[in-house]
Coordinates of N, CA and C in Angstrom, one line a residue:
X172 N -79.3 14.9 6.5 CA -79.6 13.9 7.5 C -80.6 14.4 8.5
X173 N -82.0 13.8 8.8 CA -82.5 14.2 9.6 C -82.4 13.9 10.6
X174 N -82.8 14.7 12.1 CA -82.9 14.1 13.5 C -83.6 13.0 13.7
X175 N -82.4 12.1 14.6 CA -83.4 10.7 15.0 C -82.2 10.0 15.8
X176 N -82.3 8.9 15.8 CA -81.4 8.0 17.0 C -80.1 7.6 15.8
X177 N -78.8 7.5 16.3 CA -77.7 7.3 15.6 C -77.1 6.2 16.7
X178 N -76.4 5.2 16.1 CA -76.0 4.0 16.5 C -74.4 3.8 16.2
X179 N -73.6 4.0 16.8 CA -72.2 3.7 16.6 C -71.9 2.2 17.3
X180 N -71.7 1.2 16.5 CA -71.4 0.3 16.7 C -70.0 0.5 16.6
X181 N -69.2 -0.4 17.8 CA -67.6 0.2 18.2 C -67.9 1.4 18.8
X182 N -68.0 1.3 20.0 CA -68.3 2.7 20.3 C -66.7 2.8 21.4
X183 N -65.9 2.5 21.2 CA -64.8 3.0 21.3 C -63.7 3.2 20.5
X184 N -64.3 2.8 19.3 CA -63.5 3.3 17.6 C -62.8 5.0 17.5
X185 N -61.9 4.9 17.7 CA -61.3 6.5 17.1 C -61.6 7.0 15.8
X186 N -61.8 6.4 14.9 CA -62.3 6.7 13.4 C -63.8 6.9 13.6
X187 N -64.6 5.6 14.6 CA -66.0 5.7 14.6 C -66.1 6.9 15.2
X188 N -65.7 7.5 16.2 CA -66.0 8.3 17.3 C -66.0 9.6 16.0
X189 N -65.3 9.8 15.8 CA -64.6 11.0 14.4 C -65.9 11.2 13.6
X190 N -66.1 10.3 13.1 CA -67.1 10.2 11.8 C -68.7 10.1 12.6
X191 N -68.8 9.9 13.9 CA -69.9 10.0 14.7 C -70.3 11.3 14.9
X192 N -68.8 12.4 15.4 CA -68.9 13.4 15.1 C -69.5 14.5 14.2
X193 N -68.9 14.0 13.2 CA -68.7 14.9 11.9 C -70.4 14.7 11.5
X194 N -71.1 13.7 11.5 CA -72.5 13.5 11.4 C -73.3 13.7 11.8
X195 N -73.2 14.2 13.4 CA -74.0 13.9 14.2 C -75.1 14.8 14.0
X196 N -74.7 16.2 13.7 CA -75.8 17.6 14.3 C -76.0 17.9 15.5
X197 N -76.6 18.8 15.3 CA -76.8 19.7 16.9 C -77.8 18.7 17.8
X198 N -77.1 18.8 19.1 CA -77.7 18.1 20.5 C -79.0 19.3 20.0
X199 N -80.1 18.6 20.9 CA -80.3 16.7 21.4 C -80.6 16.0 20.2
X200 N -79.9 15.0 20.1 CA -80.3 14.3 19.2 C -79.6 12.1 19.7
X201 N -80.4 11.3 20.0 CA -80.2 10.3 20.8 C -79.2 9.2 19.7
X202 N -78.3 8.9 21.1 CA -77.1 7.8 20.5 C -76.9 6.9 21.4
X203 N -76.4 6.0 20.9 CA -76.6 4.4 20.9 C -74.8 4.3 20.8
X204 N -73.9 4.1 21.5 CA -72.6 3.6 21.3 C -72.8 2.2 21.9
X205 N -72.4 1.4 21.0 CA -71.9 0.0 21.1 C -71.3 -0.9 21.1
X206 N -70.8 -1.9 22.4 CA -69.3 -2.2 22.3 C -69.3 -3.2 23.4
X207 N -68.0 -3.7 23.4 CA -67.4 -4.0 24.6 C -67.5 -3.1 25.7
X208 N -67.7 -3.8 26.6 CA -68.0 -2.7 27.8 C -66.1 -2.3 27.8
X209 N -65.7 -0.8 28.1 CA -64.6 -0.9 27.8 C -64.2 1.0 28.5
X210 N -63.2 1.4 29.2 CA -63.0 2.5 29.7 C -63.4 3.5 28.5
X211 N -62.8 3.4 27.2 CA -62.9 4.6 26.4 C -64.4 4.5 26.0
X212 N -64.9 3.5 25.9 CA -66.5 3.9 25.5 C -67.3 4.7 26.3
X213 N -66.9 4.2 27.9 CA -68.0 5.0 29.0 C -66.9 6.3 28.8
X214 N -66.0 6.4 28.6 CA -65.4 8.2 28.4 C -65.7 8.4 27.0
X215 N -66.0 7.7 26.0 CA -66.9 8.3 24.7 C -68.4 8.9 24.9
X216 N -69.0 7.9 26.3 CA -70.2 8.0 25.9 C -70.6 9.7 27.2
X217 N -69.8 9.8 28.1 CA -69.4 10.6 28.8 C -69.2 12.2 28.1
X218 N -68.3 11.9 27.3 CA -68.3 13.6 26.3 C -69.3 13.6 25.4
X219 N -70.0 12.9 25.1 CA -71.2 12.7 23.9 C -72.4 13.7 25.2
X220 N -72.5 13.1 26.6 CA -73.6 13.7 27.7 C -73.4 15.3 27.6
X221 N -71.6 15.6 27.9 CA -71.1 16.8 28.5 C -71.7 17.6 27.2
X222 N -71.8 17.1 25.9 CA -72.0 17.9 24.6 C -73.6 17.9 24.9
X223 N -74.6 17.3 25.2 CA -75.8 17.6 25.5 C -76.7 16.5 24.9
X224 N -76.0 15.6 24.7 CA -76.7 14.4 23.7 C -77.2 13.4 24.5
X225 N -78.4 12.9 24.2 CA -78.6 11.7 25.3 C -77.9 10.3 24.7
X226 N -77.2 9.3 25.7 CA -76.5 8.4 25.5 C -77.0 7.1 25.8
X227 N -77.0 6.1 25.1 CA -77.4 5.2 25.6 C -76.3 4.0 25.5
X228 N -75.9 3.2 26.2 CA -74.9 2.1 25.9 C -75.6 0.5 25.8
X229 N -74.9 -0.3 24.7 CA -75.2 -1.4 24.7 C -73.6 -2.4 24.4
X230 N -74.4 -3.4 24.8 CA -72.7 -4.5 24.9 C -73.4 -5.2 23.1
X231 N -72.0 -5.2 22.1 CA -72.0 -5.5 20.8 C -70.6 -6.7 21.1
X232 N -70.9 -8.1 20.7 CA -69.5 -9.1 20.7 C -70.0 -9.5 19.6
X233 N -68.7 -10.1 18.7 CA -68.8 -10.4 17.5 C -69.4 -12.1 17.5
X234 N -69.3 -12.6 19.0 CA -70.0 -13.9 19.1 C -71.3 -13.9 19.0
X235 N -72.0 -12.9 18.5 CA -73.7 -12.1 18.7 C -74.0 -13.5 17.7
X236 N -75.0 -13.9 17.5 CA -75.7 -14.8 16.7 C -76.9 -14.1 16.2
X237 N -77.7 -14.0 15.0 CA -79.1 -13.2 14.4 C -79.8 -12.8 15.6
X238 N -80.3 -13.8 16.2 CA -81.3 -13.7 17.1 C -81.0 -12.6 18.2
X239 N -79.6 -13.0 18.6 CA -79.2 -11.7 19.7 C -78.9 -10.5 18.8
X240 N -78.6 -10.1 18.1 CA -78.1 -9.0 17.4 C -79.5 -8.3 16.9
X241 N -80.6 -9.2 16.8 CA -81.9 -8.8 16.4 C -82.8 -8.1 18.2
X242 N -82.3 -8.8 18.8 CA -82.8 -8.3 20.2 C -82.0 -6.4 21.0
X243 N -80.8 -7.1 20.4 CA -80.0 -5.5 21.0 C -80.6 -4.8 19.6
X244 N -80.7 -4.8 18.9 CA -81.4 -3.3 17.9 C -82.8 -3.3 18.4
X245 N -83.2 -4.3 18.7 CA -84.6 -4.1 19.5 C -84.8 -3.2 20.8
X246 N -83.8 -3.5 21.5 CA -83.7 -3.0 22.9 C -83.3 -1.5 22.7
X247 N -82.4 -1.0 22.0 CA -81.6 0.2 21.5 C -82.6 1.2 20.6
X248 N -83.5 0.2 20.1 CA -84.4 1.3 19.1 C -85.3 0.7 19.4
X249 N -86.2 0.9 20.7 CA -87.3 0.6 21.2 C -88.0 1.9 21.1
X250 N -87.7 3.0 21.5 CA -87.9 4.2 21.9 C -88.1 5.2 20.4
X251 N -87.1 5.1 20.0 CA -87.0 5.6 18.2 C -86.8 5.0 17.5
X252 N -86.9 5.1 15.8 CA -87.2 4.8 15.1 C -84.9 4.5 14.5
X253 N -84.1 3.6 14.3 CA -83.0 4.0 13.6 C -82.7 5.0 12.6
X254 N -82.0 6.1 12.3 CA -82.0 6.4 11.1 C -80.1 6.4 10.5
X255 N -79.6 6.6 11.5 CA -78.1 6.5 11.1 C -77.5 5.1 11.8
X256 N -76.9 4.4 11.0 CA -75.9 3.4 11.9 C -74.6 3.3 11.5
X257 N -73.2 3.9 12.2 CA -72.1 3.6 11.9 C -71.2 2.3 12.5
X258 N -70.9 1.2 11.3 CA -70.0 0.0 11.9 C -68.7 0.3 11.8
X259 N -68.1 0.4 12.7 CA -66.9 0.7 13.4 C -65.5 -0.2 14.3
X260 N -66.0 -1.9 13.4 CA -65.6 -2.7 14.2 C -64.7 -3.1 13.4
X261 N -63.2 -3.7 14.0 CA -62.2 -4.1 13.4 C -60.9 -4.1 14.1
X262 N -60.4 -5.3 14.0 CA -59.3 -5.5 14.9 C -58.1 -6.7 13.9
X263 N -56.7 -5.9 14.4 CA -55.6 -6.8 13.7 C -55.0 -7.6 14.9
X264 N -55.4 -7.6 16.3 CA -54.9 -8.2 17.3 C -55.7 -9.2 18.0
X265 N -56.3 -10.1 16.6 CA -57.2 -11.4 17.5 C -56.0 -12.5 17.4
X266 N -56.8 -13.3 18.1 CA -55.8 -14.8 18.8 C -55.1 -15.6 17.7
X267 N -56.5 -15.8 16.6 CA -56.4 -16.8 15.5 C -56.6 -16.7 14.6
X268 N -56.4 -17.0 13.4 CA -57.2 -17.0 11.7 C -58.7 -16.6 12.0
X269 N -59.3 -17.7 12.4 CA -60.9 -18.3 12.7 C -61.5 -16.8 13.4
X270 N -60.3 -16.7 14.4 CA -61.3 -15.1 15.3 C -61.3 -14.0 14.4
X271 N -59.7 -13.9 14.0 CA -59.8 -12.6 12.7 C -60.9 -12.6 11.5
X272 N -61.2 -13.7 11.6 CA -62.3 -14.0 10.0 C -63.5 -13.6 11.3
X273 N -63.8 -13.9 12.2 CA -64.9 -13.8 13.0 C -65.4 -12.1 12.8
X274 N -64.4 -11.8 13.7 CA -64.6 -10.1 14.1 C -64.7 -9.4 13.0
X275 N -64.1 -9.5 12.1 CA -63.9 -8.4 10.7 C -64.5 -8.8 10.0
X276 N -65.5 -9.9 9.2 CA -65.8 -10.6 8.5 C -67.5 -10.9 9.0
X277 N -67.1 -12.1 9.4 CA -68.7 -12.7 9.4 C -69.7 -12.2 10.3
X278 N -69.0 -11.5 11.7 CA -69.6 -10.9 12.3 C -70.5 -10.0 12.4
X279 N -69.8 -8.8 10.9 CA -70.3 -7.4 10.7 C -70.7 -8.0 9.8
X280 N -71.1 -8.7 8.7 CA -71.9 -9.5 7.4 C -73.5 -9.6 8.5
X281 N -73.5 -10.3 9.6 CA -74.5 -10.6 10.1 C -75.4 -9.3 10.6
X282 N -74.0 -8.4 11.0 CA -74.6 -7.2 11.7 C -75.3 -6.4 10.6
X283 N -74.6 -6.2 9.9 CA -75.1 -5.5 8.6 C -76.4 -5.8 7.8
X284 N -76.7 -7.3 8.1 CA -77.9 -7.6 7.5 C -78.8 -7.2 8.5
X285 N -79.0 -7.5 9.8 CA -80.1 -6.9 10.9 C -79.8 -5.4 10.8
X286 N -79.1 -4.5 10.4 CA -79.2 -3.1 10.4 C -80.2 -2.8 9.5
X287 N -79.6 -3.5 8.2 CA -80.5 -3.2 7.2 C -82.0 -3.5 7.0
X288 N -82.1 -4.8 7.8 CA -83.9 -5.0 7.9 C -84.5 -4.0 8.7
X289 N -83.8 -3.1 9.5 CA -84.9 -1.5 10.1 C -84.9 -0.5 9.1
X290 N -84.4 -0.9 7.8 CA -84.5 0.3 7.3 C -84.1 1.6 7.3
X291 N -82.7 2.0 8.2 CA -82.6 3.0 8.3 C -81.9 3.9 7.2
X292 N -81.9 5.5 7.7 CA -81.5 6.0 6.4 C -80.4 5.6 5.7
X293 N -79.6 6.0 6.6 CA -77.6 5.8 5.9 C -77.3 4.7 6.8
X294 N -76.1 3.7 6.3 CA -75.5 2.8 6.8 C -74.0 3.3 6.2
X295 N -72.9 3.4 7.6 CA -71.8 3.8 7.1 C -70.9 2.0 7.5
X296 N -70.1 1.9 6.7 CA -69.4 0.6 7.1 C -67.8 1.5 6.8
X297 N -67.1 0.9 7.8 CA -66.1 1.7 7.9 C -65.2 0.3 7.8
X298 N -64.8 0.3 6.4 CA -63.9 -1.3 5.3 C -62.7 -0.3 5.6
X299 N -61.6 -1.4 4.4 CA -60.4 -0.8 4.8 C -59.7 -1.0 3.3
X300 N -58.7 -0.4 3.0 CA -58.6 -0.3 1.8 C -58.0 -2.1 1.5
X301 N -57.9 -2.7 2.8 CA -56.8 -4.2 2.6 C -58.2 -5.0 1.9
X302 N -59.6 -4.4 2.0 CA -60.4 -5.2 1.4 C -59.7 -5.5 0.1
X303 N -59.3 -4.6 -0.3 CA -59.5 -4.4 -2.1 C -57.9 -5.0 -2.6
X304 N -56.9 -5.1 -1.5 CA -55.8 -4.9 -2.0 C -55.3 -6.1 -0.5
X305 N -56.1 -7.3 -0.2 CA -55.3 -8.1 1.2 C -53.5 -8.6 0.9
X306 N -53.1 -8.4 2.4 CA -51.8 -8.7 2.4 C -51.6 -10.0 3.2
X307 N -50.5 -10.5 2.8 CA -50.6 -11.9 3.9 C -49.9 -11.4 4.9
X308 N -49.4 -10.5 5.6 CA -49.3 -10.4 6.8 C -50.0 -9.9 7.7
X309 N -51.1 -9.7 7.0 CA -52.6 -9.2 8.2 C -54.0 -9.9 7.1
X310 N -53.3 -11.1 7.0 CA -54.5 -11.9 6.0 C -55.8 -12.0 6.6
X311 N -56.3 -12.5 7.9 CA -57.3 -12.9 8.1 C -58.2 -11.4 8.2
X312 N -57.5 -10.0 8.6 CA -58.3 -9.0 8.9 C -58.5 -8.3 7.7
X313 N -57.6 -8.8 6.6 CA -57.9 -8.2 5.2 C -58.7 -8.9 5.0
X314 N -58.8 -10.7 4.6 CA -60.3 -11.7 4.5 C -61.7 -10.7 4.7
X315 N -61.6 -10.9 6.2 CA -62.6 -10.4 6.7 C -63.4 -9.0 6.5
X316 N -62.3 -8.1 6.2 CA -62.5 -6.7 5.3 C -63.4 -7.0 3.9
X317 N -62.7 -8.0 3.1 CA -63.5 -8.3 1.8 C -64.9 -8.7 1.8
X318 N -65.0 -9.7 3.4 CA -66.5 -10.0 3.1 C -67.3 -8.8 3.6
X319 N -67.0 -8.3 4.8 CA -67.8 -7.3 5.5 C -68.1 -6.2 4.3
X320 N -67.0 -5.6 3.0 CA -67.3 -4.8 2.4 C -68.3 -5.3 1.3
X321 N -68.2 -6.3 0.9 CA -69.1 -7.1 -0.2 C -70.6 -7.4 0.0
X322 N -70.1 -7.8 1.7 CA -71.8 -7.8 2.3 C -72.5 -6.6 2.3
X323 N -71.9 -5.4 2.5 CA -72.2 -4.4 2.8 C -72.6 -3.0 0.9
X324 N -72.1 -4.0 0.1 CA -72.0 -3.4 -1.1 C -73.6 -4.2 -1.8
X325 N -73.2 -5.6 -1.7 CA -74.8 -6.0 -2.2 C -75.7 -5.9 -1.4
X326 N -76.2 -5.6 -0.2 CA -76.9 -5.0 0.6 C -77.3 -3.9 0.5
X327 N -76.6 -3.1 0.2 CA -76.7 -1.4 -0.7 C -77.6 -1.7 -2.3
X328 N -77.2 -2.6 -2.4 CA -77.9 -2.7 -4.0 C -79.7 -3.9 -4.0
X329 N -79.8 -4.5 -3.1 CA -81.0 -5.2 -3.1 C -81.7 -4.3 -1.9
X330 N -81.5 -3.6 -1.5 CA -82.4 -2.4 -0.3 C -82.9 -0.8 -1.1
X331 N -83.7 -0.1 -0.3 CA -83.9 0.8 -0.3 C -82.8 1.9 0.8
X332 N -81.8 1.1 1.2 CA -81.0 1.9 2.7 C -79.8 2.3 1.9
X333 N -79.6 3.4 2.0 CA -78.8 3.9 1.2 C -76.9 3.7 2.3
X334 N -76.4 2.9 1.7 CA -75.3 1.8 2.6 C -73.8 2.5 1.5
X335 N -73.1 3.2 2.4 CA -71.4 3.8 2.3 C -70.7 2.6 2.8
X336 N -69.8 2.8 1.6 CA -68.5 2.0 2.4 C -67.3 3.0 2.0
X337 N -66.3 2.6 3.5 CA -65.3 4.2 3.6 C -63.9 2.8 3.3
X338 N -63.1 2.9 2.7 CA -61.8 2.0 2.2 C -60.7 2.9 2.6
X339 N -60.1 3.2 4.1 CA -59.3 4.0 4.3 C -57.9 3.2 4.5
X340 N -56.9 4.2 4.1 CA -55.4 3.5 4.2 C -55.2 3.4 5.5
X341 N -53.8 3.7 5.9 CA -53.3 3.8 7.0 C -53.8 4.9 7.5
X342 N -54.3 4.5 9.0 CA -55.1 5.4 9.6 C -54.4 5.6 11.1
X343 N -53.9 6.7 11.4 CA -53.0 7.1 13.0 C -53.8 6.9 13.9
X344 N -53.9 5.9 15.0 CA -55.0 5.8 15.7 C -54.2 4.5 17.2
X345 N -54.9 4.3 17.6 CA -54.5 3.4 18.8 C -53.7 1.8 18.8
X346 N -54.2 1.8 17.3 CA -54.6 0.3 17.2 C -53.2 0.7 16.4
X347 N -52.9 1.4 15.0 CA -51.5 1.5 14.6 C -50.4 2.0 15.0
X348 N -50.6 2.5 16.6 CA -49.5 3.0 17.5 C -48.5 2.3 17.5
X349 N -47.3 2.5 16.8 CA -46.1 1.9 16.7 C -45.7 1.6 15.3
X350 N -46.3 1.0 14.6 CA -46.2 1.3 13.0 C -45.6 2.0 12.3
X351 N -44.4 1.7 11.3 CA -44.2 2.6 10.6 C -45.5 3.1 9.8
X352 N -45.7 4.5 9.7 CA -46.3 5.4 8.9 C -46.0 5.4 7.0
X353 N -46.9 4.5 6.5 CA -46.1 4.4 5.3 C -47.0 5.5 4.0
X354 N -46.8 5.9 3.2 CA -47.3 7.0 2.4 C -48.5 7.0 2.5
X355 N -49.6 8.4 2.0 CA -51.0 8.3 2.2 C -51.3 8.0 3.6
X356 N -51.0 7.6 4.4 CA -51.3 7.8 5.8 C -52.1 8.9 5.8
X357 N -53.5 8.6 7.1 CA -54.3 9.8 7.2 C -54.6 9.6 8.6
X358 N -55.8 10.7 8.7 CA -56.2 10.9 10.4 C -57.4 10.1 10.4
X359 N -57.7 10.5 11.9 CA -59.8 10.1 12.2 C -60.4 11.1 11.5
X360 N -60.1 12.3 11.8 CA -61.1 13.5 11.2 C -60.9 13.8 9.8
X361 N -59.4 13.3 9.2 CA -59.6 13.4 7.7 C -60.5 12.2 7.0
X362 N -60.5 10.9 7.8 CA -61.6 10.0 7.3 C -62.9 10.3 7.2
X363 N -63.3 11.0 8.5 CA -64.8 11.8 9.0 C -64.8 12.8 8.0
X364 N -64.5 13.7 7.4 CA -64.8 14.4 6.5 C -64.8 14.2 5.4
X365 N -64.7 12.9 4.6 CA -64.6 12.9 3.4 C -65.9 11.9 3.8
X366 N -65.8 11.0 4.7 CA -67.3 10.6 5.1 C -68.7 11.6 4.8
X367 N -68.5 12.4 5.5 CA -69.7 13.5 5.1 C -69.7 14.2 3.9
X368 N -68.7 14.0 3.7 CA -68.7 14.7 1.7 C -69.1 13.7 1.0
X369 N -68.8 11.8 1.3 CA -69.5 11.2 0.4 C -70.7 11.5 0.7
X370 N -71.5 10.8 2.0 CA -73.1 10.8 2.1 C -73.8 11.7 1.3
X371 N -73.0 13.6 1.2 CA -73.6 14.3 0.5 C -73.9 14.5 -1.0
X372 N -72.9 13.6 -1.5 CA -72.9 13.3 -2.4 C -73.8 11.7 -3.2
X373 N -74.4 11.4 -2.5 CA -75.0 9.9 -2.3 C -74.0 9.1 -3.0
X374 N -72.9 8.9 -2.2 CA -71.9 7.9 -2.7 C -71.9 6.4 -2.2
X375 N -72.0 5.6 -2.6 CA -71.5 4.1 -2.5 C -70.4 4.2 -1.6
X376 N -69.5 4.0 -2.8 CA -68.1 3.7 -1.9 C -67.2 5.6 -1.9
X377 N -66.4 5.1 -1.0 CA -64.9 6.3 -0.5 C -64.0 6.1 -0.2
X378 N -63.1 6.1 -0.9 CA -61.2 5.6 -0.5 C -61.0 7.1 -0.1
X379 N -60.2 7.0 1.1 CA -59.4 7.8 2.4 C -57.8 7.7 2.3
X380 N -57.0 8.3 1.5 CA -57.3 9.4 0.8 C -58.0 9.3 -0.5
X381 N -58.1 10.1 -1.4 CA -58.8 9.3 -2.8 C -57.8 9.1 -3.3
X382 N -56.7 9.6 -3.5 CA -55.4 8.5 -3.9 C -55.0 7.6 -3.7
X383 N -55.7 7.2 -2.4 CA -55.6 5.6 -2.2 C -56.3 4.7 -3.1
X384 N -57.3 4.7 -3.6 CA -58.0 3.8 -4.9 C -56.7 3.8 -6.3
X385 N -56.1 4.2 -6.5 CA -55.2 4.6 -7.7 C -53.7 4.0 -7.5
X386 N -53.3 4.3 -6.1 CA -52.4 3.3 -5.6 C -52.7 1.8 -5.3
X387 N -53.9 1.5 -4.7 CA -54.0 -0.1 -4.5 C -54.1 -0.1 -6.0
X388 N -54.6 0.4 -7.3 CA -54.9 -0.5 -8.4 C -53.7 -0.3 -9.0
X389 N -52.6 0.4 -8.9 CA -51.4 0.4 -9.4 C -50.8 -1.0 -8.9
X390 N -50.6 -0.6 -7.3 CA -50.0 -2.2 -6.8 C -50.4 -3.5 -6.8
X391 N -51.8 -3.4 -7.5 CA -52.4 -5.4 -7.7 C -51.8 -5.5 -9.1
X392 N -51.4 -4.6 -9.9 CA -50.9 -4.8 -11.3 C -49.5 -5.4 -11.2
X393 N -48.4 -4.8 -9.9 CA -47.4 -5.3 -9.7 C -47.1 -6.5 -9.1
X394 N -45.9 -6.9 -9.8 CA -45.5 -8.1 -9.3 C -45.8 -8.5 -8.4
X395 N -45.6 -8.9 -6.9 CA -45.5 -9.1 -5.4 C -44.1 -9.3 -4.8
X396 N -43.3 -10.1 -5.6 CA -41.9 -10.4 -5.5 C -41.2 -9.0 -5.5
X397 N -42.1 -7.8 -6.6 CA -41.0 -6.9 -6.6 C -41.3 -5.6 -5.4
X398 N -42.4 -6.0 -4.3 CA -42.8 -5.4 -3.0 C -41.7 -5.7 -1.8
X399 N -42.0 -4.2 -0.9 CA -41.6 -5.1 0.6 C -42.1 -6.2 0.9
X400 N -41.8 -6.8 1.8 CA -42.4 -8.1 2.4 C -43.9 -7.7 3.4
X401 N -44.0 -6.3 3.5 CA -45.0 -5.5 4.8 C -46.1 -5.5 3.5
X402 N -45.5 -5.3 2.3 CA -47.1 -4.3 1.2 C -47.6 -5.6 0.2
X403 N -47.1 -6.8 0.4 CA -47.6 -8.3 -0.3 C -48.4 -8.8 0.4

């Protein structure tokens, strides 16, 4: 990866922040955290300074329409050229069906297409393994996983931008605080490192752990009736 401006979209993502890390390289090198204006972001974008990095913040809402989403990568990469963008957006605690399909789904489909018209090098989309494997008890965030990953998969394939998608299990983090822990469970920085082991490998896709690809295809083979009511 060469030096140039890096973009973390969710810039108060614990997995994004991880894999922002693990990619970053040696300061100076200029970042772009994007988000909800939000305490952990200005203390994301705060230790990103203390490390010697220049910071720059922008407000990202999943109500963005083309034209605005085309304006904030304008405003953000006025100065430099994009070369890394990590999507880091994803939430199991929206209001409605309609919002969960919003935020996870159609929103990052749109985002992902204006990333890809700058051409930058790597595009990381950070999917979830429920793309591949949705449950009805977190249906609309699994939905939304399927399209954001699919958007994100034929976009890799009619571009020149070389576009990762990371399919991680259960992931210990803010947002699963309270959860039972159910097998294959992983960290932020075990996600972040297998992330930089795909890129270096020019990989498409990466299930987190890689035993997780082998267990979702075991469990679409099984019944559903003969599941907990949590893994249907």
């Amino acid at each position: 990866m060469t030096a140039g401006s890096v973009l973390l979209v969710g810039g108060s993502s614990e997995i994004g922040m991880a894999v922002l890390m693990q990619l970053l390289g040696p300061a100076p090198r200029q970042v772009i955290l994007a988000g909800r204006p939000s305490g952990e972001l200005w203390r994301n974008a705060e230790k990103l300074r203390e490390a010697g990095y220049p910071v720059d913040t922008a407000e990202y809402d999943a109500a963005l329409d083309t034209g605005e989403l085309d304006g904030m990568l304008d405003k953000v990469c006025a100065e430099r050229p994009l070369e890394l963008a990590i999507v880091a957006v994803g939430s199991m605690a929206t209001t409605s069906f309609a919002e969960g399909l919003l935020v996870n789904g159609t929103a990052i489909s749109l985002l992902l297409q204006a990333l890809v018209r700058r051409k930058p090098e790597q595009v990381v989309l950070l999917s979830s393994a429920a793309a591949v494997r949705p449950r009805a008890s977190i249906a609309a965030y699994s939905l939304g996983k399927q399209l954001a990953d699919s958007t994100a998969l034929v976009l890799g394939r009619q571009s020149d931008v070389r576009v990762l998608v990371v399919r991680p299990g259960f992931v210990t983090t803010r947002m699963t605080a309270g959860l039972s822990k159910p097998p294959l469970a992983t960290t932020p920085e075990r996600v972040a490192r297998r992330v930089a082991a795909a890129i270096e490998l020019r990989k498409t896709v990466v299930w987190v752990p890689g035993a997780m690809s082998l267990a979702v295809r075991v469990l679409n083979l099984l019944p559903r009736k003969l599941l907990p009511a949590a893994w249907r």
